[in-house]
Amino acid sequence: MSHPKLNGYHHPSICATTDLGLIHQLIVFMPQILSPDEFFNAPGIILDVRSPAEYAHGHIPGAVSFPLFSDDERAQVGTCYKQQGKDLAIELGLTIVGSKLTQFVQTAKKLSPDHPIRLHCWRGGMRSSSMAWLLETAGMQVSLLEGGHKAFRQWVRSTLATPQAIVTLGGMTGTGKTILLNALAERGEQILDLEHLANHRGSSYGSLGLPPQPSNEHYENLLAVQWVSLDRDRPVWIEAESSRVGLCRVPDEIFLRMVESPVVQIERSRSERIAILLEVYGSADPEELIAATQRISKKLGGQNTQAAIAHIREGNLAPAIETVLDYYDKSYLYDLMKREVAIYPIDVSGLSDSESVDRLIDKSREILSEKQVSAQELVINRK
């Protein structure tokens, strides 16, 4: 008799028996197998049963690490599989997991007292099916992600490729782009904060005072979850960035749209820009500021680097910022000129955040109106 396979799910006990009565009893505990979209919309906590290292490299945002094997245990099973074959590897896995079954159930019930649980492993294979069997047997309602994390990563790529109108928020260093981006969100505008998700402000100084950056894979995961929630009939504001935010690479699907989108460029007085940067970096560790300055010493020039460092050591950040801004202004203008798109400057010097946002929203509506008119004229001309 062949082993049953129901809805793509291999139940570990079903696959090990030919007893029809036992099979009938076990089928009662069959979890739901859900596509990525169904999985995300289903109720319950998401448990990632992959190893801690796999989880750390990248996971579904909001998922809780719930490893069937530790990193060392996974390595042991993998080595056994390669050297001694599948059967012995399964036996080793059962030996390792056996003593942890009660703990798995108790922890799962604490994490989800109402019992609905979503879980997955890498490919929707034995790790997730084994854990699903255990938790279903313990009376919990379980849903599995069809294809596992691998299917989620495919969903990420297809989601990021979804077209979306973009307004790029530009401006030199210190013009308060992030401040205004958040103010736009408070007004109900759609935003995608590339720097916030990357834990980095995008410059040599960008990591100061922030948590470690996510892996590039997890950065894509975070972006995709936000991208899928956007209203396709409204534009999204994205701060102008290079292709990398610190160590995180902006996905091509988003970056290529950004560089083709109109730029609303914020302009402020030099004194306001320095004041904003003092607010951001004024409490930073001087040694970290010096290290960040040294990282751009070749582009800043030896004399300017030493001057900036001297000011930092004296606790006099304003002239240090003044020196560094000269480099960043030139770099920003160079990158901006490479973009063959319309640029709309907005001077917000002396304005409150609320007044600045008023101008930004008015300009974006004007831009979108012009684009709609141009598109209509193009259709007419083609006719």
mmCIF file of C-alpha atoms in Angstrom:
data_model
loop_
_atom_site.group_PDB
_atom_site.id
_atom_site.type_symbol
_atom_site.label_atom_id
_atom_site.label_comp_id
_atom_site.label_asym_id
_atom_site.label_seq_id
_atom_site.Cartn_x
_atom_site.Cartn_y
_atom_site.Cartn_z
ATOM 1 C CA MET A 1 0.000 0.000 0.000
ATOM 2 C CA SER A 2 1.374 3.439 -0.908
ATOM 3 C CA HIS A 3 1.618 6.139 1.747
ATOM 4 C CA PRO A 4 -1.229 8.629 1.574
ATOM 5 C CA LYS A 5 -0.573 12.271 0.728
ATOM 6 C CA LEU A 6 -3.385 14.673 1.483
ATOM 7 C CA ASN A 7 -3.445 18.169 -0.004
ATOM 8 C CA GLY A 8 0.331 18.159 -0.409
ATOM 9 C CA TYR A 9 0.864 17.350 3.291
ATOM 10 C CA HIS A 10 2.829 14.301 4.436
ATOM 11 C CA HIS A 11 1.648 13.372 7.926
ATOM 12 C CA PRO A 12 4.637 11.728 9.668
ATOM 13 C CA SER A 13 2.542 9.017 11.311
ATOM 14 C CA ILE A 14 0.392 8.383 8.234
ATOM 15 C CA CYS A 15 3.498 7.954 6.127
ATOM 16 C CA ALA A 16 4.839 5.360 8.561
ATOM 17 C CA THR A 17 1.809 3.058 8.752
ATOM 18 C CA THR A 18 -0.527 0.959 6.635
ATOM 19 C CA ASP A 19 -3.136 0.630 9.421
ATOM 20 C CA LEU A 20 -6.281 2.152 7.884
ATOM 21 C CA GLY A 21 -7.910 2.618 11.286
ATOM 22 C CA LEU A 22 -4.928 4.589 12.571
ATOM 23 C CA ILE A 23 -4.831 6.616 9.367
ATOM 24 C CA HIS A 24 -8.487 7.527 9.849
ATOM 25 C CA GLN A 25 -7.805 8.710 13.413
ATOM 26 C CA LEU A 26 -4.783 10.777 12.382
ATOM 27 C CA ILE A 27 -6.568 12.491 9.485
ATOM 28 C CA VAL A 28 -8.752 14.175 12.090
ATOM 29 C CA PHE A 29 -5.662 16.226 13.000
ATOM 30 C CA MET A 30 -4.822 17.350 9.451
ATOM 31 C CA PRO A 31 -3.851 21.051 9.395
ATOM 32 C CA GLN A 32 -4.901 23.478 6.702
ATOM 33 C CA ILE A 33 -2.420 23.973 3.869
ATOM 34 C CA LEU A 34 -2.491 27.635 2.802
ATOM 35 C CA SER A 35 -1.011 29.654 -0.048
ATOM 36 C CA PRO A 36 1.127 32.653 1.010
ATOM 37 C CA ASP A 37 -1.762 35.118 0.610
ATOM 38 C CA GLU A 38 -4.137 32.863 2.551
ATOM 39 C CA PHE A 39 -1.474 32.218 5.174
ATOM 40 C CA PHE A 40 -0.925 35.936 5.843
ATOM 41 C CA ASN A 41 -4.665 36.585 6.172
ATOM 42 C CA ALA A 42 -5.323 33.636 8.480
ATOM 43 C CA PRO A 43 -5.609 34.157 12.254
ATOM 44 C CA GLY A 44 -3.000 33.129 14.782
ATOM 45 C CA ILE A 45 0.634 33.583 15.661
ATOM 46 C CA ILE A 46 3.257 32.560 13.072
ATOM 47 C CA LEU A 47 5.817 30.033 14.332
ATOM 48 C CA ASP A 48 9.001 29.535 12.294
ATOM 49 C CA VAL A 49 10.293 26.035 13.051
ATOM 50 C CA ARG A 50 13.553 26.457 11.144
ATOM 51 C CA SER A 51 16.836 26.682 13.029
ATOM 52 C CA PRO A 52 17.809 29.912 14.837
ATOM 53 C CA ALA A 53 20.456 30.720 12.197
ATOM 54 C CA GLU A 54 17.937 30.339 9.359
ATOM 55 C CA TYR A 55 15.507 32.596 11.218
ATOM 56 C CA ALA A 56 18.183 35.230 11.893
ATOM 57 C CA HIS A 57 19.120 35.358 8.218
ATOM 58 C CA GLY A 58 15.578 36.247 7.224
ATOM 59 C CA HIS A 59 12.026 35.472 8.313
ATOM 60 C CA ILE A 60 8.421 36.493 7.836
ATOM 61 C CA PRO A 61 8.041 39.818 9.692
ATOM 62 C CA GLY A 62 6.251 39.169 12.975
ATOM 63 C CA ALA A 63 7.034 35.445 13.019
ATOM 64 C CA VAL A 64 8.353 33.910 16.235
ATOM 65 C CA SER A 65 11.381 31.623 16.188
ATOM 66 C CA PHE A 66 10.201 28.171 17.320
ATOM 67 C CA PRO A 67 13.002 25.841 16.184
ATOM 68 C CA LEU A 68 12.496 22.117 15.954
ATOM 69 C CA PHE A 69 16.300 21.744 15.976
ATOM 70 C CA SER A 70 19.046 23.986 17.290
ATOM 71 C CA ASP A 71 21.755 24.993 14.802
ATOM 72 C CA ASP A 72 24.045 22.223 16.073
ATOM 73 C CA GLU A 73 21.254 19.629 16.010
ATOM 74 C CA ARG A 74 20.321 20.575 12.446
ATOM 75 C CA ALA A 75 23.978 20.214 11.428
ATOM 76 C CA GLN A 76 24.133 16.765 13.049
ATOM 77 C CA VAL A 77 21.018 15.568 11.203
ATOM 78 C CA GLY A 78 22.289 16.998 7.928
ATOM 79 C CA THR A 79 25.660 15.269 8.304
ATOM 80 C CA CYS A 80 23.954 11.994 9.162
ATOM 81 C CA TYR A 81 21.732 12.312 6.077
ATOM 82 C CA LYS A 82 24.741 12.811 3.793
ATOM 83 C CA GLN A 83 26.904 10.108 5.321
ATOM 84 C CA GLN A 84 24.421 7.440 6.437
ATOM 85 C CA GLY A 85 21.218 8.095 4.537
ATOM 86 C CA LYS A 86 17.682 9.334 5.085
ATOM 87 C CA ASP A 87 16.411 6.596 7.415
ATOM 88 C CA LEU A 88 19.158 7.003 9.991
ATOM 89 C CA ALA A 89 18.877 10.792 9.765
ATOM 90 C CA ILE A 90 15.160 10.553 10.566
ATOM 91 C CA GLU A 91 15.893 8.296 13.521
ATOM 92 C CA LEU A 92 18.498 10.738 14.809
ATOM 93 C CA GLY A 93 16.021 13.588 14.413
ATOM 94 C CA LEU A 94 13.366 11.679 16.374
ATOM 95 C CA THR A 95 15.878 10.954 19.132
ATOM 96 C CA ILE A 96 16.822 14.622 19.399
ATOM 97 C CA VAL A 97 13.230 15.894 19.351
ATOM 98 C CA GLY A 98 11.696 13.233 21.565
ATOM 99 C CA SER A 99 12.693 14.809 24.861
ATOM 100 C CA LYS A 100 11.404 18.216 23.769
ATOM 101 C CA LEU A 101 7.829 17.347 22.762
ATOM 102 C CA THR A 102 6.176 18.390 26.021
ATOM 103 C CA GLN A 103 8.118 21.649 26.050
ATOM 104 C CA PHE A 104 7.023 22.410 22.473
ATOM 105 C CA VAL A 105 3.360 22.000 23.377
ATOM 106 C CA GLN A 106 3.603 24.024 26.583
ATOM 107 C CA THR A 107 5.451 26.877 24.880
ATOM 108 C CA ALA A 108 3.043 26.950 21.940
ATOM 109 C CA LYS A 109 0.054 27.168 24.266
ATOM 110 C CA LYS A 110 1.665 30.071 26.131
ATOM 111 C CA LEU A 111 2.347 31.889 22.860
ATOM 112 C CA SER A 112 -1.181 31.266 21.580
ATOM 113 C CA PRO A 113 -3.634 30.665 24.439
ATOM 114 C CA ASP A 114 -6.572 30.610 22.012
ATOM 115 C CA HIS A 115 -4.766 27.873 20.041
ATOM 116 C CA PRO A 116 -4.852 29.089 16.380
ATOM 117 C CA ILE A 117 -1.312 28.777 15.030
ATOM 118 C CA ARG A 118 0.356 29.263 11.675
ATOM 119 C CA LEU A 119 3.691 27.578 11.161
ATOM 120 C CA HIS A 120 6.250 26.809 8.481
ATOM 121 C CA CYS A 121 9.737 25.480 7.836
ATOM 122 C CA TRP A 122 12.000 25.969 4.798
ATOM 123 C CA ARG A 123 10.076 24.031 2.121
ATOM 124 C CA GLY A 124 6.962 22.828 3.898
ATOM 125 C CA GLY A 125 8.549 19.452 4.602
ATOM 126 C CA MET A 126 9.133 17.202 7.561
ATOM 127 C CA ARG A 127 9.998 19.829 10.153
ATOM 128 C CA SER A 128 6.731 21.737 9.791
ATOM 129 C CA SER A 129 4.592 18.635 9.239
ATOM 130 C CA SER A 130 6.024 16.988 12.364
ATOM 131 C CA MET A 131 5.424 20.058 14.498
ATOM 132 C CA ALA A 132 1.933 20.471 13.030
ATOM 133 C CA TRP A 133 1.087 16.864 13.923
ATOM 134 C CA LEU A 134 2.301 17.378 17.495
ATOM 135 C CA LEU A 135 0.373 20.611 18.077
ATOM 136 C CA GLU A 136 -2.793 19.361 16.374
ATOM 137 C CA THR A 137 -2.646 16.218 18.530
ATOM 138 C CA ALA A 138 -2.400 18.503 21.577
ATOM 139 C CA GLY A 139 -5.665 20.148 20.531
ATOM 140 C CA MET A 140 -4.369 23.225 18.720
ATOM 141 C CA GLN A 141 -5.644 24.519 15.383
ATOM 142 C CA VAL A 142 -2.724 24.660 12.928
ATOM 143 C CA SER A 143 -2.294 26.131 9.448
ATOM 144 C CA LEU A 144 0.757 25.393 7.311
ATOM 145 C CA LEU A 145 2.370 27.572 4.654
ATOM 146 C CA GLU A 146 2.394 25.644 1.404
ATOM 147 C CA GLY A 147 5.972 25.513 0.158
ATOM 148 C CA GLY A 148 7.332 26.981 3.394
ATOM 149 C CA HIS A 149 9.752 29.888 3.604
ATOM 150 C CA LYS A 150 10.935 29.203 0.074
ATOM 151 C CA ALA A 151 7.418 29.970 -1.185
ATOM 152 C CA PHE A 152 7.367 33.113 0.961
ATOM 153 C CA ARG A 153 10.575 34.322 -0.696
ATOM 154 C CA GLN A 154 8.988 33.764 -4.115
ATOM 155 C CA TRP A 155 6.013 35.795 -2.906
ATOM 156 C CA VAL A 156 8.410 38.579 -1.825
ATOM 157 C CA ARG A 157 9.902 38.817 -5.306
ATOM 158 C CA SER A 158 6.534 38.849 -7.070
ATOM 159 C CA THR A 159 5.123 41.376 -4.580
ATOM 160 C CA LEU A 160 8.013 43.818 -5.021
ATOM 161 C CA ALA A 161 7.458 43.636 -8.793
ATOM 162 C CA THR A 162 3.907 44.985 -8.415
ATOM 163 C CA PRO A 163 3.678 48.427 -10.115
ATOM 164 C CA GLN A 164 3.199 51.423 -7.822
ATOM 165 C CA ALA A 165 3.247 55.174 -8.444
ATOM 166 C CA ILE A 166 6.107 56.838 -6.538
ATOM 167 C CA VAL A 167 6.946 60.401 -5.551
ATOM 168 C CA THR A 168 10.607 60.642 -4.573
ATOM 169 C CA LEU A 169 11.334 62.978 -1.678
ATOM 170 C CA GLY A 170 14.741 64.515 -2.353
ATOM 171 C CA GLY A 171 16.936 67.024 -0.623
ATOM 172 C CA MET A 172 20.508 67.470 0.557
ATOM 173 C CA THR A 173 21.752 66.046 3.847
ATOM 174 C CA GLY A 174 20.113 67.795 6.789
ATOM 175 C CA THR A 175 17.047 69.109 4.976
ATOM 176 C CA GLY A 176 14.835 66.973 7.209
ATOM 177 C CA LYS A 177 13.580 64.478 4.650
ATOM 178 C CA THR A 178 12.882 61.785 7.245
ATOM 179 C CA ILE A 179 11.097 64.262 9.518
ATOM 180 C CA LEU A 180 8.832 65.353 6.671
ATOM 181 C CA LEU A 181 8.329 61.784 5.476
ATOM 182 C CA ASN A 182 6.892 60.912 8.886
ATOM 183 C CA ALA A 183 4.829 64.109 8.886
ATOM 184 C CA LEU A 184 3.382 63.054 5.521
ATOM 185 C CA ALA A 185 2.395 59.715 7.037
ATOM 186 C CA GLU A 186 0.623 61.504 9.883
ATOM 187 C CA ARG A 187 -1.438 63.309 7.237
ATOM 188 C CA GLY A 188 -2.537 60.022 5.738
ATOM 189 C CA GLU A 189 -0.080 59.969 2.855
ATOM 190 C CA GLN A 190 1.462 56.628 1.909
ATOM 191 C CA ILE A 191 5.164 56.342 2.707
ATOM 192 C CA LEU A 192 7.873 53.711 2.486
ATOM 193 C CA ASP A 193 10.678 54.520 4.925
ATOM 194 C CA LEU A 194 13.722 52.765 3.471
ATOM 195 C CA GLU A 195 16.031 54.068 6.194
ATOM 196 C CA HIS A 196 13.817 53.043 9.115
ATOM 197 C CA LEU A 197 13.504 49.473 7.841
ATOM 198 C CA ALA A 198 17.271 49.309 7.225
ATOM 199 C CA ASN A 199 18.181 50.760 10.648
ATOM 200 C CA HIS A 200 20.457 53.202 8.850
ATOM 201 C CA ARG A 201 20.330 56.859 7.759
ATOM 202 C CA GLY A 202 22.235 56.253 4.542
ATOM 203 C CA SER A 203 25.533 58.060 5.172
ATOM 204 C CA SER A 204 28.858 57.157 6.778
ATOM 205 C CA TYR A 205 27.263 58.348 10.036
ATOM 206 C CA GLY A 206 23.999 56.545 9.359
ATOM 207 C CA SER A 207 24.331 53.664 11.805
ATOM 208 C CA LEU A 208 25.116 55.789 14.874
ATOM 209 C CA GLY A 209 22.672 55.165 17.702
ATOM 210 C CA LEU A 210 20.633 52.624 15.747
ATOM 211 C CA PRO A 211 20.176 48.832 16.125
ATOM 212 C CA PRO A 212 22.125 46.425 13.890
ATOM 213 C CA GLN A 213 20.981 46.269 10.282
ATOM 214 C CA PRO A 214 18.885 43.347 9.069
ATOM 215 C CA SER A 215 20.299 40.941 6.507
ATOM 216 C CA ASN A 216 19.648 41.908 2.920
ATOM 217 C CA GLU A 217 17.129 39.076 2.630
ATOM 218 C CA HIS A 218 15.197 40.209 5.673
ATOM 219 C CA TYR A 219 15.272 43.815 4.432
ATOM 220 C CA GLU A 220 13.476 42.613 1.296
ATOM 221 C CA ASN A 221 10.975 40.743 3.475
ATOM 222 C CA LEU A 222 10.206 43.892 5.483
ATOM 223 C CA LEU A 223 9.799 45.966 2.333
ATOM 224 C CA ALA A 224 7.512 43.422 0.662
ATOM 225 C CA VAL A 225 5.133 43.280 3.627
ATOM 226 C CA GLN A 226 4.746 47.066 3.466
ATOM 227 C CA TRP A 227 4.635 47.166 -0.342
ATOM 228 C CA VAL A 228 1.717 44.724 -0.533
ATOM 229 C CA SER A 229 -0.349 46.930 1.813
ATOM 230 C CA LEU A 230 -0.131 50.028 -0.410
ATOM 231 C CA ASP A 231 -3.140 51.460 -2.226
ATOM 232 C CA ARG A 232 -2.294 51.144 -5.937
ATOM 233 C CA ASP A 233 -4.516 54.108 -6.777
ATOM 234 C CA ARG A 234 -2.416 56.496 -4.654
ATOM 235 C CA PRO A 235 1.289 57.356 -4.859
ATOM 236 C CA VAL A 236 3.784 56.387 -2.190
ATOM 237 C CA TRP A 237 6.420 58.821 -0.925
ATOM 238 C CA ILE A 238 9.934 57.372 -0.795
ATOM 239 C CA GLU A 239 13.020 59.245 0.360
ATOM 240 C CA ALA A 240 15.709 59.564 -2.302
ATOM 241 C CA GLU A 241 18.447 57.001 -1.646
ATOM 242 C CA SER A 242 21.313 55.378 -3.463
ATOM 243 C CA SER A 243 20.968 51.693 -4.284
ATOM 244 C CA ARG A 244 22.237 50.826 -0.794
ATOM 245 C CA VAL A 245 21.159 52.009 2.635
ATOM 246 C CA GLY A 246 24.185 51.075 4.678
ATOM 247 C CA LEU A 247 24.671 47.372 3.984
ATOM 248 C CA CYS A 248 21.091 46.837 2.823
ATOM 249 C CA ARG A 249 20.490 46.847 -0.901
ATOM 250 C CA VAL A 250 17.272 48.466 -2.126
ATOM 251 C CA PRO A 251 15.592 45.815 -4.339
ATOM 252 C CA ASP A 252 15.898 46.571 -8.039
ATOM 253 C CA GLU A 253 12.121 46.308 -8.405
ATOM 254 C CA ILE A 254 11.762 49.396 -6.169
ATOM 255 C CA PHE A 255 14.989 51.273 -6.925
ATOM 256 C CA LEU A 256 14.491 51.316 -10.703
ATOM 257 C CA ARG A 257 11.027 52.808 -10.200
ATOM 258 C CA MET A 258 12.438 55.403 -7.800
ATOM 259 C CA VAL A 259 15.033 56.704 -10.255
ATOM 260 C CA GLU A 260 12.339 57.049 -12.928
ATOM 261 C CA SER A 261 9.921 58.907 -10.643
ATOM 262 C CA PRO A 262 9.560 62.681 -10.234
ATOM 263 C CA VAL A 263 11.590 64.243 -7.436
ATOM 264 C CA VAL A 264 10.123 66.768 -5.024
ATOM 265 C CA GLN A 265 13.288 68.349 -3.651
ATOM 266 C CA ILE A 266 13.298 69.951 -0.219
ATOM 267 C CA GLU A 267 15.470 73.046 0.165
ATOM 268 C CA ARG A 268 16.434 74.704 3.449
ATOM 269 C CA SER A 269 18.886 77.317 4.629
ATOM 270 C CA ARG A 270 22.320 76.050 5.584
ATOM 271 C CA SER A 271 21.835 77.114 9.211
ATOM 272 C CA GLU A 272 18.599 75.104 9.492
ATOM 273 C CA ARG A 273 20.294 72.044 8.038
ATOM 274 C CA ILE A 274 23.122 72.243 10.558
ATOM 275 C CA ALA A 275 20.598 72.633 13.389
ATOM 276 C CA ILE A 276 18.718 69.523 12.233
ATOM 277 C CA LEU A 277 21.925 67.476 12.060
ATOM 278 C CA LEU A 278 22.963 68.703 15.504
ATOM 279 C CA GLU A 279 19.648 67.417 16.825
ATOM 280 C CA VAL A 280 20.268 64.002 15.251
ATOM 281 C CA TYR A 281 23.956 63.527 16.043
ATOM 282 C CA GLY A 282 24.598 65.895 18.954
ATOM 283 C CA SER A 283 24.452 63.123 21.543
ATOM 284 C CA ALA A 284 26.454 60.583 19.526
ATOM 285 C CA ASP A 285 29.678 59.099 20.888
ATOM 286 C CA PRO A 286 32.545 61.386 19.732
ATOM 287 C CA GLU A 287 34.750 58.383 18.912
ATOM 288 C CA GLU A 288 32.040 56.959 16.665
ATOM 289 C CA LEU A 289 31.679 60.341 14.952
ATOM 290 C CA ILE A 290 35.425 60.428 14.380
ATOM 291 C CA ALA A 291 35.450 56.888 12.978
ATOM 292 C CA ALA A 292 32.600 57.778 10.597
ATOM 293 C CA THR A 293 34.514 60.889 9.475
ATOM 294 C CA GLN A 294 37.654 58.835 8.845
ATOM 295 C CA ARG A 295 35.679 56.450 6.629
ATOM 296 C CA ILE A 296 35.114 59.276 4.126
ATOM 297 C CA SER A 297 38.553 60.864 4.549
ATOM 298 C CA LYS A 298 39.654 60.136 0.970
ATOM 299 C CA LYS A 299 36.670 61.982 -0.442
ATOM 300 C CA LEU A 300 36.655 64.654 2.234
ATOM 301 C CA GLY A 301 40.360 65.384 1.862
ATOM 302 C CA GLY A 302 43.072 65.128 4.492
ATOM 303 C CA GLN A 303 42.958 68.743 5.667
ATOM 304 C CA ASN A 304 39.156 68.813 5.943
ATOM 305 C CA THR A 305 39.151 65.467 7.732
ATOM 306 C CA GLN A 306 41.613 66.625 10.348
ATOM 307 C CA ALA A 307 39.744 69.886 10.827
ATOM 308 C CA ALA A 308 36.412 68.090 11.304
ATOM 309 C CA ILE A 309 37.954 65.621 13.765
ATOM 310 C CA ALA A 310 39.513 68.453 15.757
ATOM 311 C CA HIS A 311 36.108 70.152 16.063
ATOM 312 C CA ILE A 312 34.533 66.879 17.194
ATOM 313 C CA ARG A 313 37.180 66.378 19.876
ATOM 314 C CA GLU A 314 36.510 69.909 21.105
ATOM 315 C CA GLY A 315 32.796 69.152 21.330
ATOM 316 C CA ASN A 316 32.097 71.796 18.701
ATOM 317 C CA LEU A 317 30.011 69.878 16.173
ATOM 318 C CA ALA A 318 28.572 72.753 14.131
ATOM 319 C CA PRO A 319 31.789 73.568 12.195
ATOM 320 C CA ALA A 320 32.488 69.841 11.798
ATOM 321 C CA ILE A 321 29.059 69.412 10.205
ATOM 322 C CA GLU A 322 29.698 72.460 8.016
ATOM 323 C CA THR A 323 32.853 70.850 6.660
ATOM 324 C CA VAL A 324 31.262 67.468 6.017
ATOM 325 C CA LEU A 325 28.224 69.026 4.309
ATOM 326 C CA ASP A 326 30.427 70.367 1.525
ATOM 327 C CA TYR A 327 31.274 66.789 0.528
ATOM 328 C CA TYR A 328 27.742 65.442 0.887
ATOM 329 C CA ASP A 329 26.224 68.329 -1.091
ATOM 330 C CA LYS A 330 28.504 67.656 -4.044
ATOM 331 C CA SER A 331 27.805 63.925 -3.857
ATOM 332 C CA TYR A 332 24.027 64.465 -3.722
ATOM 333 C CA LEU A 333 24.004 66.864 -6.675
ATOM 334 C CA TYR A 334 26.110 64.471 -8.743
ATOM 335 C CA ASP A 335 23.687 61.593 -8.108
ATOM 336 C CA LEU A 336 20.659 63.806 -8.717
ATOM 337 C CA MET A 337 21.916 65.006 -12.084
ATOM 338 C CA LYS A 338 22.181 61.394 -13.271
ATOM 339 C CA ARG A 339 18.418 61.012 -12.897
ATOM 340 C CA GLU A 340 16.691 61.998 -16.102
ATOM 341 C CA VAL A 341 13.451 62.963 -14.383
ATOM 342 C CA ALA A 342 11.574 66.140 -13.513
ATOM 343 C CA ILE A 343 12.805 67.819 -10.313
ATOM 344 C CA TYR A 344 10.483 70.136 -8.382
ATOM 345 C CA PRO A 345 12.258 72.249 -5.726
ATOM 346 C CA ILE A 346 10.280 73.268 -2.644
ATOM 347 C CA ASP A 347 11.878 75.799 -0.289
ATOM 348 C CA VAL A 348 10.697 75.132 3.253
ATOM 349 C CA SER A 349 13.123 77.446 5.037
ATOM 350 C CA GLY A 350 11.489 78.941 8.109
ATOM 351 C CA LEU A 351 8.336 76.825 7.735
ATOM 352 C CA SER A 352 6.869 74.467 10.311
ATOM 353 C CA ASP A 353 6.592 70.771 9.507
ATOM 354 C CA SER A 354 2.858 71.200 8.947
ATOM 355 C CA GLU A 355 3.355 74.089 6.529
ATOM 356 C CA SER A 356 6.078 72.172 4.719
ATOM 357 C CA VAL A 357 3.833 69.137 4.316
ATOM 358 C CA ASP A 358 1.076 71.350 2.878
ATOM 359 C CA ARG A 359 3.466 72.425 0.139
ATOM 360 C CA LEU A 360 4.667 68.906 -0.532
ATOM 361 C CA ILE A 361 1.150 67.499 -0.869
ATOM 362 C CA ASP A 362 0.063 70.369 -3.135
ATOM 363 C CA LYS A 363 3.077 69.839 -5.369
ATOM 364 C CA SER A 364 2.566 66.074 -5.565
ATOM 365 C CA ARG A 365 -1.047 66.536 -6.642
ATOM 366 C CA GLU A 366 0.057 69.045 -9.247
ATOM 367 C CA ILE A 367 2.661 66.593 -10.568
ATOM 368 C CA LEU A 368 0.220 63.682 -10.749
ATOM 369 C CA SER A 369 -2.352 65.874 -12.478
ATOM 370 C CA GLU A 370 0.224 66.858 -15.093
ATOM 371 C CA LYS A 371 1.165 63.216 -15.638
ATOM 372 C CA GLN A 372 -2.478 62.236 -16.133
ATOM 373 C CA VAL A 373 -2.961 65.021 -18.693
ATOM 374 C CA SER A 374 0.206 63.974 -20.514
ATOM 375 C CA ALA A 375 -0.930 60.349 -20.590
ATOM 376 C CA GLN A 376 -4.325 61.366 -21.985
ATOM 377 C CA GLU A 377 -2.677 63.503 -24.675
ATOM 378 C CA LEU A 378 -0.431 60.600 -25.623
ATOM 379 C CA VAL A 379 -3.436 58.328 -26.080
ATOM 380 C CA ILE A 380 -5.198 60.966 -28.232
ATOM 381 C CA ASN A 381 -2.123 61.467 -30.413
ATOM 382 C CA ARG A 382 -1.783 57.743 -30.960
ATOM 383 C CA LYS A 383 -5.351 57.618 -32.209
#
